[in-house]
PDB file of C-alpha atoms in Angstrom:
ATOM      1  CA  LEU A   1     -19.779   3.289  10.862  1.00 75.00           C
ATOM      2  CA  ARG A   2     -18.080   6.658  11.196  1.00 80.00           C
ATOM      3  CA  THR A   3     -18.877   9.345   8.647  1.00 83.00           C
ATOM      4  CA  ALA A   4     -17.017  12.531   7.781  1.00 86.00           C
ATOM      5  CA  PRO A   5     -18.104  15.693   9.632  1.00 85.00           C
ATOM      6  CA  ARG A   6     -20.436  18.181   7.950  1.00 85.00           C
ATOM      7  CA  THR A   7     -19.006  21.190   9.807  1.00 85.00           C
ATOM      8  CA  ARG A   8     -15.586  22.422  10.801  1.00 82.00           C
ATOM      9  CA  SER A   9     -14.332  20.187  13.596  1.00 83.00           C
ATOM     10  CA  ASP A  10     -11.118  18.698  14.894  1.00 90.00           C
ATOM     11  CA  ILE A  11      -9.844  15.730  12.865  1.00 93.00           C
ATOM     12  CA  GLY A  12      -7.275  13.223  13.978  1.00 94.00           C
ATOM     13  CA  PHE A  13      -5.949  10.325  11.934  1.00 96.00           C
ATOM     14  CA  VAL A  14      -3.187   7.733  12.131  1.00 98.00           C
ATOM     15  CA  TRP A  15      -0.857   6.889   9.263  1.00 96.00           C
ATOM     16  CA  SER A  16       1.353   3.910   8.540  1.00 96.00           C
ATOM     17  CA  GLY A  17       2.069   1.097   6.108  1.00 95.00           C
ATOM     18  CA  ASP A  18       4.030  -2.144   5.635  1.00 96.00           C
ATOM     19  CA  LEU A  19       2.691  -5.118   7.585  1.00 97.00           C
ATOM     20  CA  ALA A  20       4.051  -8.654   8.009  1.00 95.00           C
ATOM     21  CA  GLY A  21       7.040  -8.058   5.759  1.00 94.00           C
ATOM     22  CA  GLN A  22      10.681  -9.138   5.781  1.00 94.00           C
ATOM     23  CA  GLY A  23       9.763 -12.443   7.399  1.00 94.00           C
ATOM     24  CA  TRP A  24       7.965 -10.995  10.439  1.00 97.00           C
ATOM     25  CA  GLY A  25       4.381 -12.203  10.726  1.00 98.00           C
ATOM     26  CA  ILE A  26       1.848 -12.645  13.518  1.00 98.00           C
ATOM     27  CA  ASN A  27       3.637 -13.760  16.681  1.00 98.00           C
ATOM     28  CA  PRO A  28       0.957 -14.943  19.145  1.00 97.00           C
ATOM     29  CA  GLU A  29       3.521 -15.209  21.944  1.00 96.00           C
ATOM     30  CA  LEU A  30       4.002 -11.432  21.778  1.00 95.00           C
ATOM     31  CA  GLY A  31       0.328 -10.587  21.369  1.00 97.00           C
ATOM     32  CA  GLY A  32       0.193 -10.389  17.573  1.00 98.00           C
ATOM     33  CA  PHE A  33      -0.097  -7.032  15.791  1.00 98.00           C
ATOM     34  CA  ARG A  34      -0.110  -4.882  18.939  1.00 97.00           C
ATOM     35  CA  ILE A  35       0.321  -1.702  16.893  1.00 97.00           C
ATOM     36  CA  PHE A  36      -3.364  -1.862  15.972  1.00 98.00           C
ATOM     37  CA  ARG A  37      -4.297  -1.881  19.649  1.00 97.00           C
ATOM     38  CA  ALA A  38      -2.127   1.206  20.192  1.00 98.00           C
ATOM     39  CA  MET A  39      -3.595   3.038  17.184  1.00 98.00           C
ATOM     40  CA  SER A  40      -7.153   2.160  18.195  1.00 97.00           C
ATOM     41  CA  ALA A  41      -6.571   3.607  21.671  1.00 97.00           C
ATOM     42  CA  LEU A  42      -6.043   7.028  20.057  1.00 97.00           C
ATOM     43  CA  ASP A  43      -9.623   6.862  18.701  1.00 95.00           C
ATOM     44  CA  PRO A  44      -8.658   8.317  15.291  1.00 96.00           C
ATOM     45  CA  ASP A  45     -11.217   9.444  12.725  1.00 95.00           C
ATOM     46  CA  PHE A  46      -9.540   7.224  10.139  1.00 95.00           C
ATOM     47  CA  PHE A  47      -6.413   5.252   9.315  1.00 97.00           C
ATOM     48  CA  LEU A  48      -4.419   6.226   6.224  1.00 97.00           C
ATOM     49  CA  CYS A  49      -2.631   3.090   5.001  1.00 97.00           C
ATOM     50  CA  SER A  50       0.090   3.989   2.521  1.00 95.00           C
ATOM     51  CA  GLY A  51       0.427   0.559   0.990  1.00 95.00           C
ATOM     52  CA  ASP A  52       2.166  -2.757   1.589  1.00 97.00           C
ATOM     53  CA  LEU A  53      -0.619  -3.920   3.872  1.00 97.00           C
ATOM     54  CA  VAL A  54       0.483  -7.361   2.715  1.00 98.00           C
ATOM     55  CA  TYR A  55       3.818  -8.746   1.553  1.00 98.00           C
ATOM     56  CA  ALA A  56       2.700 -11.090  -1.203  1.00 98.00           C
ATOM     57  CA  ASP A  57       6.345 -11.579  -2.174  1.00 98.00           C
ATOM     58  CA  GLY A  58       7.557 -12.340   1.353  1.00 96.00           C
ATOM     59  CA  PRO A  59       7.012 -15.958   2.463  1.00 97.00           C
ATOM     60  CA  LEU A  60       7.005 -16.680   6.178  1.00 98.00           C
ATOM     61  CA  THR A  61       8.739 -19.438   8.114  1.00 98.00           C
ATOM     62  CA  GLU A  62       7.464 -20.762  11.413  1.00 98.00           C
ATOM     63  CA  THR A  63      10.552 -19.637  13.326  1.00 98.00           C
ATOM     64  CA  VAL A  64      13.190 -16.910  12.983  1.00 97.00           C
ATOM     65  CA  ALA A  65      16.410 -17.039  15.008  1.00 97.00           C
ATOM     66  CA  LEU A  66      17.025 -13.683  16.723  1.00 96.00           C
ATOM     67  CA  PRO A  67      20.536 -12.270  17.375  1.00 96.00           C
ATOM     68  CA  ASP A  68      20.136 -12.576  21.146  1.00 97.00           C
ATOM     69  CA  GLY A  69      19.446 -16.306  20.970  1.00 96.00           C
ATOM     70  CA  ARG A  70      15.677 -16.096  21.276  1.00 96.00           C
ATOM     71  CA  THR A  71      13.291 -17.484  18.654  1.00 97.00           C
ATOM     72  CA  TRP A  72      10.565 -15.485  16.914  1.00 97.00           C
ATOM     73  CA  ARG A  73       7.541 -17.684  16.148  1.00 98.00           C
ATOM     74  CA  ASN A  74       5.251 -16.828  13.245  1.00 98.00           C
ATOM     75  CA  LEU A  75       1.710 -17.951  12.697  1.00 98.00           C
ATOM     76  CA  VAL A  76       1.906 -19.397   9.163  1.00 98.00           C
ATOM     77  CA  THR A  77      -0.912 -20.210   6.746  1.00 98.00           C
ATOM     78  CA  PRO A  78      -0.483 -22.223   3.513  1.00 98.00           C
ATOM     79  CA  GLU A  79      -0.659 -19.105   1.314  1.00 97.00           C
ATOM     80  CA  LYS A  80       2.174 -17.473   3.282  1.00 98.00           C
ATOM     81  CA  THR A  81       4.686 -20.269   2.647  1.00 97.00           C
ATOM     82  CA  LYS A  82       5.518 -19.056  -0.898  1.00 98.00           C
ATOM     83  CA  VAL A  83       5.298 -15.974  -3.077  1.00 98.00           C
ATOM     84  CA  ALA A  84       1.749 -15.266  -4.241  1.00 98.00           C
ATOM     85  CA  GLU A  85       0.990 -15.976  -7.896  1.00 98.00           C
ATOM     86  CA  THR A  86      -2.590 -17.255  -8.141  1.00 98.00           C
ATOM     87  CA  LEU A  87      -5.713 -15.307  -7.203  1.00 98.00           C
ATOM     88  CA  ALA A  88      -6.266 -17.688  -4.289  1.00 98.00           C
ATOM     89  CA  GLU A  89      -2.745 -17.026  -3.028  1.00 98.00           C
ATOM     90  CA  TYR A  90      -3.194 -13.255  -3.272  1.00 98.00           C
ATOM     91  CA  ARG A  91      -6.476 -13.521  -1.395  1.00 98.00           C
ATOM     92  CA  GLY A  92      -4.656 -15.532   1.239  1.00 98.00           C
ATOM     93  CA  GLN A  93      -2.238 -12.653   1.844  1.00 98.00           C
ATOM     94  CA  PHE A  94      -5.057 -10.375   2.986  1.00 98.00           C
ATOM     95  CA  ARG A  95      -6.829 -13.183   4.855  1.00 98.00           C
ATOM     96  CA  TYR A  96      -3.643 -13.836   6.825  1.00 98.00           C
ATOM     97  CA  ASN A  97      -3.760 -10.394   8.449  1.00 98.00           C
ATOM     98  CA  LEU A  98      -7.326 -11.031   9.577  1.00 97.00           C
ATOM     99  CA  GLU A  99      -6.083 -13.936  11.699  1.00 98.00           C
ATOM    100  CA  ASP A 100      -4.956 -11.239  14.129  1.00 98.00           C
ATOM    101  CA  ALA A 101      -7.559 -10.198  16.733  1.00 98.00           C
ATOM    102  CA  ASN A 102      -6.007  -6.737  17.156  1.00 98.00           C
ATOM    103  CA  MET A 103      -6.443  -5.922  13.494  1.00 98.00           C
ATOM    104  CA  ARG A 104      -9.996  -7.254  13.373  1.00 98.00           C
ATOM    105  CA  ALA A 105     -10.951  -5.106  16.364  1.00 97.00           C
ATOM    106  CA  PHE A 106      -9.265  -2.088  14.785  1.00 97.00           C
ATOM    107  CA  ASN A 107     -11.137  -2.588  11.518  1.00 96.00           C
ATOM    108  CA  ALA A 108     -14.400  -2.674  13.453  1.00 95.00           C
ATOM    109  CA  HIS A 109     -13.556   0.625  15.145  1.00 94.00           C
ATOM    110  CA  VAL A 110     -11.612   2.778  12.683  1.00 96.00           C
ATOM    111  CA  PRO A 111     -12.305   3.508   8.979  1.00 94.00           C
ATOM    112  CA  MET A 112      -9.425   3.011   6.544  1.00 95.00           C
ATOM    113  CA  ILE A 113      -8.257   4.956   3.497  1.00 95.00           C
ATOM    114  CA  TYR A 114      -6.166   2.508   1.530  1.00 95.00           C
ATOM    115  CA  GLN A 115      -3.660   2.756  -1.303  1.00 94.00           C
ATOM    116  CA  TRP A 116      -1.438   0.020  -2.659  1.00 95.00           C
ATOM    117  CA  ASP A 117       2.292   0.084  -3.253  1.00 95.00           C
ATOM    118  CA  ASP A 118       4.531  -2.711  -4.524  1.00 97.00           C
ATOM    119  CA  HIS A 119       4.420  -5.632  -2.096  1.00 98.00           C
ATOM    120  CA  GLU A 120       0.733  -6.232  -2.760  1.00 98.00           C
ATOM    121  CA  VAL A 121       2.096  -7.636  -6.059  1.00 98.00           C
ATOM    122  CA  THR A 122       5.882  -8.044  -5.885  1.00 98.00           C
ATOM    123  CA  ASN A 123       8.866  -5.925  -4.908  1.00 96.00           C
ATOM    124  CA  ASN A 124       9.541  -2.771  -6.965  1.00 96.00           C
ATOM    125  CA  TRP A 125       7.142  -3.785  -9.746  1.00 97.00           C
ATOM    126  CA  TYR A 126       6.110  -1.638 -12.698  1.00 95.00           C
ATOM    127  CA  PRO A 127       3.686  -2.245 -15.580  1.00 94.00           C
ATOM    128  CA  GLY A 128       5.049  -4.461 -18.327  1.00 95.00           C
ATOM    129  CA  GLU A 129       7.853  -5.902 -16.226  1.00 96.00           C
ATOM    130  CA  ILE A 130       8.995  -9.479 -16.805  1.00 97.00           C
ATOM    131  CA  LEU A 131      10.425 -11.025 -13.649  1.00 97.00           C
ATOM    132  CA  ASP A 132      13.821 -12.680 -13.510  1.00 95.00           C
ATOM    133  CA  SER A 133      13.245 -14.713 -10.373  1.00 96.00           C
ATOM    134  CA  ALA A 134      13.265 -18.450  -9.807  1.00 97.00           C
ATOM    135  CA  ALA A 135      10.635 -18.002  -7.087  1.00 97.00           C
ATOM    136  CA  TYR A 136       7.978 -17.226  -9.721  1.00 98.00           C
ATOM    137  CA  THR A 137       6.536 -19.552 -12.348  1.00 98.00           C
ATOM    138  CA  GLU A 138       4.394 -16.675 -13.672  1.00 98.00           C
ATOM    139  CA  LYS A 139       6.914 -14.069 -14.834  1.00 98.00           C
ATOM    140  CA  ARG A 140       4.504 -11.483 -16.279  1.00 98.00           C
ATOM    141  CA  VAL A 141       3.961  -8.766 -13.703  1.00 98.00           C
ATOM    142  CA  ASP A 142       0.832  -7.499 -15.475  1.00 97.00           C
ATOM    143  CA  VAL A 143      -0.805 -10.887 -14.870  1.00 98.00           C
ATOM    144  CA  LEU A 144       0.247 -10.920 -11.227  1.00 98.00           C
ATOM    145  CA  ALA A 145      -0.892  -7.324 -10.729  1.00 97.00           C
ATOM    146  CA  ALA A 146      -4.347  -8.067 -12.109  1.00 95.00           C
ATOM    147  CA  ARG A 147      -4.794 -10.912  -9.627  1.00 97.00           C
ATOM    148  CA  ALA A 148      -3.395  -8.871  -6.749  1.00 97.00           C
ATOM    149  CA  ARG A 149      -5.635  -5.933  -7.645  1.00 95.00           C
ATOM    150  CA  ARG A 150      -8.750  -8.092  -7.518  1.00 94.00           C
ATOM    151  CA  ALA A 151      -7.776  -9.506  -4.137  1.00 96.00           C
ATOM    152  CA  MET A 152      -7.045  -6.008  -2.845  1.00 95.00           C
ATOM    153  CA  PHE A 153     -10.484  -4.748  -3.852  1.00 93.00           C
ATOM    154  CA  GLU A 154     -12.124  -7.745  -2.213  1.00 94.00           C
ATOM    155  CA  TYR A 155     -10.363  -7.252   1.133  1.00 95.00           C
ATOM    156  CA  THR A 156      -9.907  -3.484   1.516  1.00 93.00           C
ATOM    157  CA  PRO A 157     -12.312  -0.510   1.420  1.00 86.00           C
ATOM    158  CA  THR A 158     -10.993   0.846  -1.887  1.00 86.00           C
ATOM    159  CA  ALA A 159     -13.240   2.603  -4.377  1.00 77.00           C
ATOM    160  CA  VAL A 160     -12.297   2.477  -8.055  1.00 74.00           C
ATOM    161  CA  HIS A 161     -13.334   5.162 -10.513  1.00 69.00           C
ATOM    162  CA  ALA A 162     -15.150   4.043 -13.643  1.00 58.00           C
ATOM    163  CA  ALA A 163     -12.398   5.351 -15.892  1.00 60.00           C
ATOM    164  CA  LYS A 164     -10.956   3.504 -18.835  1.00 62.00           C
ATOM    165  CA  ASP A 165      -7.732   2.852 -16.928  1.00 67.00           C
ATOM    166  CA  GLY A 166      -9.489   1.755 -13.739  1.00 68.00           C
ATOM    167  CA  ARG A 167      -7.435   4.288 -11.846  1.00 77.00           C
ATOM    168  CA  LEU A 168      -6.807   4.016  -8.125  1.00 89.00           C
ATOM    169  CA  TYR A 169      -5.988   7.653  -7.420  1.00 93.00           C
ATOM    170  CA  ARG A 170      -8.703   9.822  -5.896  1.00 92.00           C
ATOM    171  CA  ARG A 171      -9.469  12.815  -3.703  1.00 94.00           C
ATOM    172  CA  ILE A 172     -11.348  12.100  -0.486  1.00 93.00           C
ATOM    173  CA  SER A 173     -12.924  15.103   1.236  1.00 93.00           C
ATOM    174  CA  TYR A 174     -13.192  14.642   4.981  1.00 91.00           C
ATOM    175  CA  GLY A 175     -15.455  17.507   5.916  1.00 90.00           C
ATOM    176  CA  PRO A 176     -14.720  21.108   4.930  1.00 91.00           C
ATOM    177  CA  LEU A 177     -11.258  21.192   6.533  1.00 94.00           C
ATOM    178  CA  LEU A 178      -9.439  18.266   4.945  1.00 96.00           C
ATOM    179  CA  ASP A 179      -8.885  16.827   1.482  1.00 97.00           C
ATOM    180  CA  VAL A 180      -6.835  13.628   1.212  1.00 97.00           C
ATOM    181  CA  PHE A 181      -5.230  13.127  -2.206  1.00 97.00           C
ATOM    182  CA  VAL A 182      -4.594   9.403  -2.546  1.00 96.00           C
ATOM    183  CA  LEU A 183      -1.992   8.854  -5.262  1.00 95.00           C
ATOM    184  CA  ASP A 184      -1.308   5.696  -7.253  1.00 94.00           C
ATOM    185  CA  MET A 185       2.437   5.662  -7.790  1.00 94.00           C
ATOM    186  CA  ARG A 186       2.508   2.104  -9.107  1.00 93.00           C
ATOM    187  CA  THR A 187      -0.123   1.439 -11.803  1.00 92.00           C
ATOM    188  CA  HIS A 188       0.940   4.265 -14.128  1.00 89.00           C
ATOM    189  CA  LYS A 189       4.690   4.436 -13.529  1.00 90.00           C
ATOM    190  CA  ASN A 190       7.302   4.009 -16.232  1.00 89.00           C
ATOM    191  CA  PRO A 191       9.952   1.249 -15.973  1.00 91.00           C
ATOM    192  CA  ASN A 192      12.572   1.715 -13.285  1.00 92.00           C
ATOM    193  CA  THR A 193      15.552   3.503 -14.796  1.00 89.00           C
ATOM    194  CA  ALA A 194      18.375   5.735 -13.549  1.00 89.00           C
ATOM    195  CA  ASN A 195      15.846   8.625 -13.351  1.00 85.00           C
ATOM    196  CA  ASN A 196      18.068  10.970 -15.343  1.00 85.00           C
ATOM    197  CA  SER A 197      16.230  11.306 -18.661  1.00 83.00           C
ATOM    198  CA  PRO A 198      15.479  14.942 -19.620  1.00 83.00           C
ATOM    199  CA  THR A 199      12.614  13.840 -21.878  1.00 83.00           C
ATOM    200  CA  GLU A 200      10.662  11.557 -19.518  1.00 78.00           C
ATOM    201  CA  THR A 201       6.944  12.354 -19.667  1.00 75.00           C
ATOM    202  CA  GLU A 202       5.240   9.584 -17.679  1.00 79.00           C
ATOM    203  CA  GLY A 203       7.383   9.297 -14.556  1.00 85.00           C
ATOM    204  CA  VAL A 204       5.801   7.789 -11.462  1.00 89.00           C
ATOM    205  CA  LEU A 205       2.292   9.209 -11.718  1.00 91.00           C
ATOM    206  CA  GLY A 206       1.682   9.065 -15.444  1.00 89.00           C
ATOM    207  CA  ALA A 207       0.584  12.082 -17.490  1.00 88.00           C
ATOM    208  CA  GLU A 208      -3.164  11.713 -16.845  1.00 90.00           C
ATOM    209  CA  GLN A 209      -2.831  11.354 -13.079  1.00 92.00           C
ATOM    210  CA  LEU A 210      -0.431  14.297 -12.880  1.00 93.00           C
ATOM    211  CA  ALA A 211      -2.902  16.503 -14.777  1.00 93.00           C
ATOM    212  CA  TRP A 212      -5.694  15.321 -12.468  1.00 94.00           C
ATOM    213  CA  LEU A 213      -3.627  16.124  -9.378  1.00 96.00           C
ATOM    214  CA  LYS A 214      -2.861  19.672 -10.511  1.00 97.00           C
ATOM    215  CA  ARG A 215      -6.502  20.287 -11.384  1.00 97.00           C
ATOM    216  CA  GLU A 216      -7.871  18.877  -8.128  1.00 97.00           C
ATOM    217  CA  LEU A 217      -5.361  20.795  -6.023  1.00 97.00           C
ATOM    218  CA  ARG A 218      -6.434  24.027  -7.693  1.00 97.00           C
ATOM    219  CA  ASN A 219     -10.096  23.205  -7.103  1.00 97.00           C
ATOM    220  CA  SER A 220      -9.693  22.150  -3.478  1.00 97.00           C
ATOM    221  CA  LYS A 221     -11.146  24.582  -0.931  1.00 95.00           C
ATOM    222  CA  ALA A 222     -10.023  22.559   2.089  1.00 95.00           C
ATOM    223  CA  THR A 223      -7.730  24.211   4.638  1.00 94.00           C
ATOM    224  CA  TRP A 224      -5.528  21.123   4.866  1.00 96.00           C
ATOM    225  CA  LYS A 225      -4.447  19.027   1.908  1.00 97.00           C
ATOM    226  CA  VAL A 226      -2.812  15.694   2.721  1.00 97.00           C
ATOM    227  CA  MET A 227      -0.798  14.067  -0.062  1.00 96.00           C
ATOM    228  CA  ALA A 228      -0.863  10.305   0.420  1.00 96.00           C
ATOM    229  CA  ALA A 229       2.218   9.072  -1.448  1.00 95.00           C
ATOM    230  CA  ASP A 230       3.024   5.360  -1.329  1.00 94.00           C
ATOM    231  CA  LEU A 231       6.540   5.957  -2.686  1.00 92.00           C
ATOM    232  CA  PRO A 232       8.918   8.234  -0.743  1.00 88.00           C
ATOM    233  CA  ILE A 233       9.661  11.545  -2.446  1.00 85.00           C
ATOM    234  CA  GLY A 234      13.112  12.264  -1.027  1.00 85.00           C
ATOM    235  CA  LEU A 235      14.436   8.853   0.018  1.00 89.00           C
ATOM    236  CA  ILE A 236      16.647   7.117  -2.539  1.00 89.00           C
ATOM    237  CA  VAL A 237      15.275   3.626  -3.217  1.00 89.00           C
ATOM    238  CA  PRO A 238      17.554   1.650  -5.580  1.00 90.00           C
ATOM    239  CA  ASP A 239      16.213  -1.160  -7.757  1.00 92.00           C
ATOM    240  CA  GLY A 240      19.354  -3.124  -8.475  1.00 89.00           C
ATOM    241  CA  THR A 241      22.647  -1.381  -9.205  1.00 87.00           C
ATOM    242  CA  ALA A 242      21.640   1.012 -12.007  1.00 86.00           C
ATOM    243  CA  ALA A 243      17.919   1.758 -11.620  1.00 91.00           C
ATOM    244  CA  GLN A 244      15.822   3.644  -9.117  1.00 90.00           C
ATOM    245  CA  GLU A 245      12.497   2.512  -7.697  1.00 91.00           C
ATOM    246  CA  GLY A 246      11.348   5.908  -6.491  1.00 86.00           C
ATOM    247  CA  ILE A 247      11.680   9.547  -7.528  1.00 86.00           C
ATOM    248  CA  ALA A 248      14.978  10.675  -6.004  1.00 86.00           C
ATOM    249  CA  GLN A 249      18.314   9.484  -7.390  1.00 84.00           C
ATOM    250  CA  GLY A 250      20.954  11.392  -5.460  1.00 83.00           C
ATOM    251  CA  ASP A 251      22.390  13.720  -8.094  1.00 81.00           C
ATOM    252  CA  HIS A 252      22.145  16.751  -5.783  1.00 76.00           C
ATOM    253  CA  GLY A 253      19.661  18.629  -7.907  1.00 65.00           C
TER     254      GLY A 253
END
């Protein structure tokens, strides 16, 4: 157990996201998730995980042919052989990561601040979306998100505020020097569009979260304010040919 400091002191943390995606899982032949061993060696005060700790929409195969002729070998569990749809399958996504000894040792050593993004549910999702994918028998994203959310709370150290919307955004004060603003850029976002409407009011954060963020930033007395954003602010992230997943859309202002 490592608590936040009461007085002004040096703080160091590591930051990353996206694990076991795009077909790359735990490869025992290469020592598994060695990145956790490297991060643990830095002895950070905490780990800020900016989402996609699991790829619930990314099934794994036992082998992947590499361009140089070698073969990548994944550890595969039953839940990782298909896209997650049931609560048990979503739980299995998080349980898969814990098969790795490096990650288990890291979790025992370093606290985590966690926020979700899209792959905890499915790629580029937004509330109210109906999937057009043959891989899914359950097409309603709201149903999938509810199951994924429950699994996430069961397997990650994520506190939820007792608000009517069950919001995931929060401010975490780490001693007097640092406030971490953990945003939820998924639960409250509007449908993915071309991002060029002059009358859009909800956007990525939603009106209530945006008002909260402005208020909490004004009230923060911390020297350093870290904005934990699970979606990139400047990178253009298309969702299909006409819509945008993120904030930017490349119109040069």
